[in-house]
C-alpha cells in the first residue's frame, strides 16, 4: 500500500502505531484506538487519522486470526486490514507515533524526520498523559486536532521527568504464534494503556 504525504492538510492529526510484523500488536492498537474514539465521540472524525505499520512489516498480509478474535471481543472492527512495512513517509506524516516496545521507538527515531519529540512507546505515552492536567489542554470545542497537538507537546515536555519504574514497564510483548489466552492478555494491556490516552485526546471518559 503506497501513500503520499505531499500536500497533507494541517487540519488533521495522524496517529501511527508501530510494532514488528504489523499483524498482531499494532493492528490491535490501531483498531482499538478507532473503536474507543468512536465510542466517545460517536464518529471517528475531527481530522483524526489512525493507522499502523511494522518495522519488519508483512506487506499486504492479513491480521493474525487471534488478533481479529480479540478485537471482536472488544466490539472493534477488524475488517479490511492489510499489513504494511514502515516507510519514511509514514513517519513524516505522523503527528504521534506510538510503538509497542522501546526497540521500535528507537528504530522510528533512527529514521530521522525529527521524530524524537513525537515518538513514544504506548505505555510511556500513557504514563506521561496520566500526569497531565486535562484542564491545561484546549477544549474539544477548539478542535480535536488542536487538543491532540497540545497533548503531544505536553507529554514530550514531561519526558525525562517521569521515568518508567522498570525497563519492562514500557513494553508490550509480541503474541505472534501464541495461543488465544495470551493474545487476550495483550489485548487487555493495550486496552488499559489506550483508555487514558483516548480520554485525554477526546476529553470524554470511557462509558462505565
Short mmCIF file of C-alpha atoms in Angstrom, two decimals:
data_model
loop_
_atom_site.label_atom_id
_atom_site.label_comp_id
_atom_site.label_asym_id
_atom_site.label_seq_id
_atom_site.Cartn_x
_atom_site.Cartn_y
_atom_site.Cartn_z
CA UNK A 1 0.00 0.00 0.00
CA UNK A 2 1.55 3.29 -1.09
CA UNK A 3 0.68 6.64 0.42
CA UNK A 4 1.77 10.15 -0.38
CA UNK A 5 2.44 12.97 2.03
CA UNK A 6 2.56 15.79 -0.48
CA UNK A 7 0.03 18.47 0.35
CA UNK A 8 -1.13 16.80 3.58
CA UNK A 9 -3.71 19.10 5.17
CA UNK A 10 -2.68 20.51 8.50
CA UNK A 11 -6.21 20.25 9.87
CA UNK A 12 -5.58 16.57 10.51
CA UNK A 13 -3.83 14.66 13.28
CA UNK A 14 -2.33 11.32 12.34
CA UNK A 15 -1.55 8.61 14.91
CA UNK A 16 0.80 5.85 13.75
CA UNK A 17 1.01 2.61 15.76
CA UNK A 18 4.19 0.60 15.19
CA UNK A 19 5.15 -2.98 16.03
CA UNK A 20 7.28 -5.59 14.27
CA UNK A 21 5.18 -7.50 11.73
CA UNK A 22 2.08 -5.27 11.73
CA UNK A 23 -0.14 -8.31 12.07
CA UNK A 24 -0.68 -8.54 15.86
CA UNK A 25 0.04 -5.68 18.28
CA UNK A 26 -0.15 -2.62 16.07
CA UNK A 27 -3.34 -3.74 14.28
CA UNK A 28 -4.99 -4.37 17.64
CA UNK A 29 -3.85 -0.95 18.87
CA UNK A 30 -4.92 0.81 15.66
CA UNK A 31 -8.39 -0.69 15.58
CA UNK A 32 -8.97 -0.30 19.34
CA UNK A 33 -7.99 3.37 19.11
CA UNK A 34 -10.53 3.89 16.34
CA UNK A 35 -13.16 1.96 18.30
CA UNK A 36 -12.64 3.83 21.58
CA UNK A 37 -12.63 7.25 19.91
CA UNK A 38 -15.84 6.37 18.08
CA UNK A 39 -17.41 5.19 21.35
CA UNK A 40 -16.69 8.54 22.94
CA UNK A 41 -17.43 10.91 20.06
CA UNK A 42 -19.97 8.93 18.03
CA UNK A 43 -17.72 9.05 14.96
CA UNK A 44 -14.04 8.81 14.09
CA UNK A 45 -13.59 12.29 12.76
CA UNK A 46 -12.45 15.75 13.69
CA UNK A 47 -9.38 15.30 11.49
CA UNK A 48 -8.13 12.26 13.43
CA UNK A 49 -6.48 9.54 11.32
CA UNK A 50 -5.31 6.28 12.91
CA UNK A 51 -3.07 3.78 11.12
CA UNK A 52 -0.26 1.30 11.72
CA UNK A 53 2.87 -0.24 10.22
CA UNK A 54 5.64 -2.68 11.14
CA UNK A 55 9.41 -2.30 11.30
CA UNK A 56 9.55 -5.72 9.58
CA UNK A 57 6.02 -5.39 8.31
CA UNK A 58 4.38 -8.20 6.36
CA UNK A 59 3.29 -6.05 3.44
CA UNK A 60 -0.23 -6.95 2.35
CA UNK A 61 -0.64 -9.69 4.98
CA UNK A 62 -3.91 -10.17 6.86
CA UNK A 63 -4.17 -9.61 10.58
CA UNK A 64 -3.46 -12.67 12.74
CA UNK A 65 -6.66 -14.63 13.40
CA UNK A 66 -6.23 -14.39 17.18
CA UNK A 67 -5.83 -10.62 16.89
CA UNK A 68 -9.10 -10.47 14.97
CA UNK A 69 -10.77 -12.50 17.71
CA UNK A 70 -9.51 -10.16 20.41
CA UNK A 71 -10.81 -7.14 18.51
CA UNK A 72 -14.19 -8.80 18.02
CA UNK A 73 -14.42 -9.42 21.77
CA UNK A 74 -13.94 -5.68 22.32
CA UNK A 75 -16.59 -4.95 19.69
CA UNK A 76 -13.99 -3.39 17.37
CA UNK A 77 -13.90 -3.76 13.59
CA UNK A 78 -11.03 -5.86 12.20
CA UNK A 79 -12.24 -5.91 8.60
CA UNK A 80 -10.24 -4.71 5.62
CA UNK A 81 -6.87 -4.73 7.36
CA UNK A 82 -3.63 -5.37 5.44
CA UNK A 83 -0.14 -5.22 6.89
CA UNK A 84 2.36 -2.52 5.93
CA UNK A 85 6.11 -2.14 6.17
CA UNK A 86 7.12 1.06 7.96
CA UNK A 87 8.32 3.65 5.45
CA UNK A 88 9.84 7.10 5.79
CA UNK A 89 6.65 8.70 4.52
CA UNK A 90 4.62 7.11 7.35
CA UNK A 91 6.89 8.72 9.93
CA UNK A 92 6.92 12.05 8.12
CA UNK A 93 3.12 12.15 8.04
CA UNK A 94 2.61 11.12 11.66
CA UNK A 95 1.87 13.66 14.37
CA UNK A 96 2.16 10.97 17.06
CA UNK A 97 3.95 7.63 16.80
CA UNK A 98 3.14 5.03 19.46
CA UNK A 99 5.28 1.90 19.45
CA UNK A 100 4.91 -1.47 21.14
CA UNK A 101 8.46 -1.52 22.55
CA UNK A 102 11.49 0.67 23.22
CA UNK A 103 13.33 -1.02 20.33
CA UNK A 104 10.55 0.00 17.94
CA UNK A 105 10.74 3.55 19.28
CA UNK A 106 14.49 3.61 18.71
CA UNK A 107 14.05 2.33 15.16
CA UNK A 108 11.49 5.02 14.35
CA UNK A 109 13.69 7.76 15.81
CA UNK A 110 16.71 6.44 13.88
CA UNK A 111 14.82 7.10 10.65
CA UNK A 112 15.16 10.82 11.33
CA UNK A 113 12.46 13.27 10.23
CA UNK A 114 12.55 14.98 13.67
CA UNK A 115 10.58 12.04 15.02
CA UNK A 116 12.04 12.08 18.53
CA UNK A 117 9.62 14.53 20.13
CA UNK A 118 6.55 12.75 18.77
CA UNK A 119 7.54 9.10 19.20
CA UNK A 120 6.80 7.20 22.40
CA UNK A 121 6.11 3.66 23.42
CA UNK A 122 2.39 3.27 24.06
CA UNK A 123 2.87 2.65 27.76
CA UNK A 124 5.35 5.53 28.08
CA UNK A 125 2.83 7.88 26.50
CA UNK A 126 0.12 6.62 28.86
CA UNK A 127 2.33 7.32 31.87
CA UNK A 128 3.03 10.85 30.68
CA UNK A 129 -0.60 11.53 29.76
CA UNK A 130 -1.70 10.47 33.24
CA UNK A 131 0.48 13.24 34.67
CA UNK A 132 -1.06 15.99 32.51
CA UNK A 133 -3.86 18.11 33.97
CA UNK A 134 -6.70 17.91 31.41
CA UNK A 135 -7.68 21.47 32.32
CA UNK A 136 -4.43 22.69 30.72
CA UNK A 137 -5.40 21.27 27.32
CA UNK A 138 -7.55 23.07 24.74
CA UNK A 139 -11.22 22.14 24.93
CA UNK A 140 -12.79 19.91 22.31
CA UNK A 141 -14.69 22.97 21.09
CA UNK A 142 -11.32 24.31 19.91
CA UNK A 143 -10.93 21.21 17.77
CA UNK A 144 -9.70 17.68 18.25
CA UNK A 145 -6.57 18.38 16.22
CA UNK A 146 -5.63 21.39 18.38
CA UNK A 147 -6.17 19.37 21.56
CA UNK A 148 -4.18 16.40 20.26
CA UNK A 149 -1.18 18.52 19.26
CA UNK A 150 -1.17 20.20 22.66
CA UNK A 151 -1.28 16.78 24.33
CA UNK A 152 1.80 15.58 22.45
CA UNK A 153 3.71 18.77 23.30
CA UNK A 154 2.83 18.40 26.97
CA UNK A 155 3.86 14.74 27.04
CA UNK A 156 7.18 15.49 25.31
CA UNK A 157 7.89 18.20 27.90
CA UNK A 158 7.46 15.67 30.73
CA UNK A 159 9.73 13.02 29.23
CA UNK A 160 12.84 12.64 31.33
CA UNK A 161 10.98 13.69 34.46
CA UNK A 162 8.66 10.70 34.72
CA UNK A 163 10.73 7.59 34.16
CA UNK A 164 9.39 4.04 34.00
CA UNK A 165 9.79 2.03 37.23
CA UNK A 166 11.43 -0.74 35.19
CA UNK A 167 12.54 -1.08 31.59
CA UNK A 168 9.90 -3.74 31.04
CA UNK A 169 7.14 -1.38 32.16
CA UNK A 170 7.14 0.31 28.74
CA UNK A 171 6.95 -2.92 26.72
CA UNK A 172 4.01 -4.67 25.05
CA UNK A 173 5.27 -8.16 24.30
CA UNK A 174 4.77 -9.90 20.98
CA UNK A 175 1.98 -12.52 20.97
CA UNK A 176 2.82 -13.75 17.46
CA UNK A 177 2.28 -17.52 17.33
CA UNK A 178 0.92 -17.63 20.89
CA UNK A 179 -2.44 -19.15 21.88
CA UNK A 180 -5.57 -17.05 22.20
CA UNK A 181 -5.33 -16.55 26.00
CA UNK A 182 -2.01 -14.75 25.59
CA UNK A 183 -3.46 -12.62 22.80
CA UNK A 184 -6.31 -11.73 25.16
CA UNK A 185 -3.84 -10.68 27.86
CA UNK A 186 -2.02 -8.45 25.35
CA UNK A 187 -5.37 -7.02 24.23
CA UNK A 188 -6.18 -6.19 27.86
CA UNK A 189 -2.78 -4.49 28.29
CA UNK A 190 -3.34 -2.41 25.18
CA UNK A 191 -6.87 -1.54 26.30
CA UNK A 192 -5.65 -0.36 29.71
CA UNK A 193 -2.92 1.73 28.12
CA UNK A 194 -5.17 3.24 25.47
CA UNK A 195 -8.07 4.19 27.73
CA UNK A 196 -6.44 7.25 29.39
CA UNK A 197 -4.87 8.28 26.07
CA UNK A 198 -8.20 8.33 24.25
CA UNK A 199 -9.82 10.10 27.21
CA UNK A 200 -7.13 12.78 27.08
CA UNK A 201 -7.45 13.11 23.29
CA UNK A 202 -11.21 13.45 23.27
CA UNK A 203 -11.88 14.94 26.69
CA UNK A 204 -14.54 12.25 27.14
CA UNK A 205 -14.10 9.41 29.67
CA UNK A 206 -14.99 5.83 28.84
CA UNK A 207 -18.56 4.77 29.45
CA UNK A 208 -18.99 2.84 32.66
#
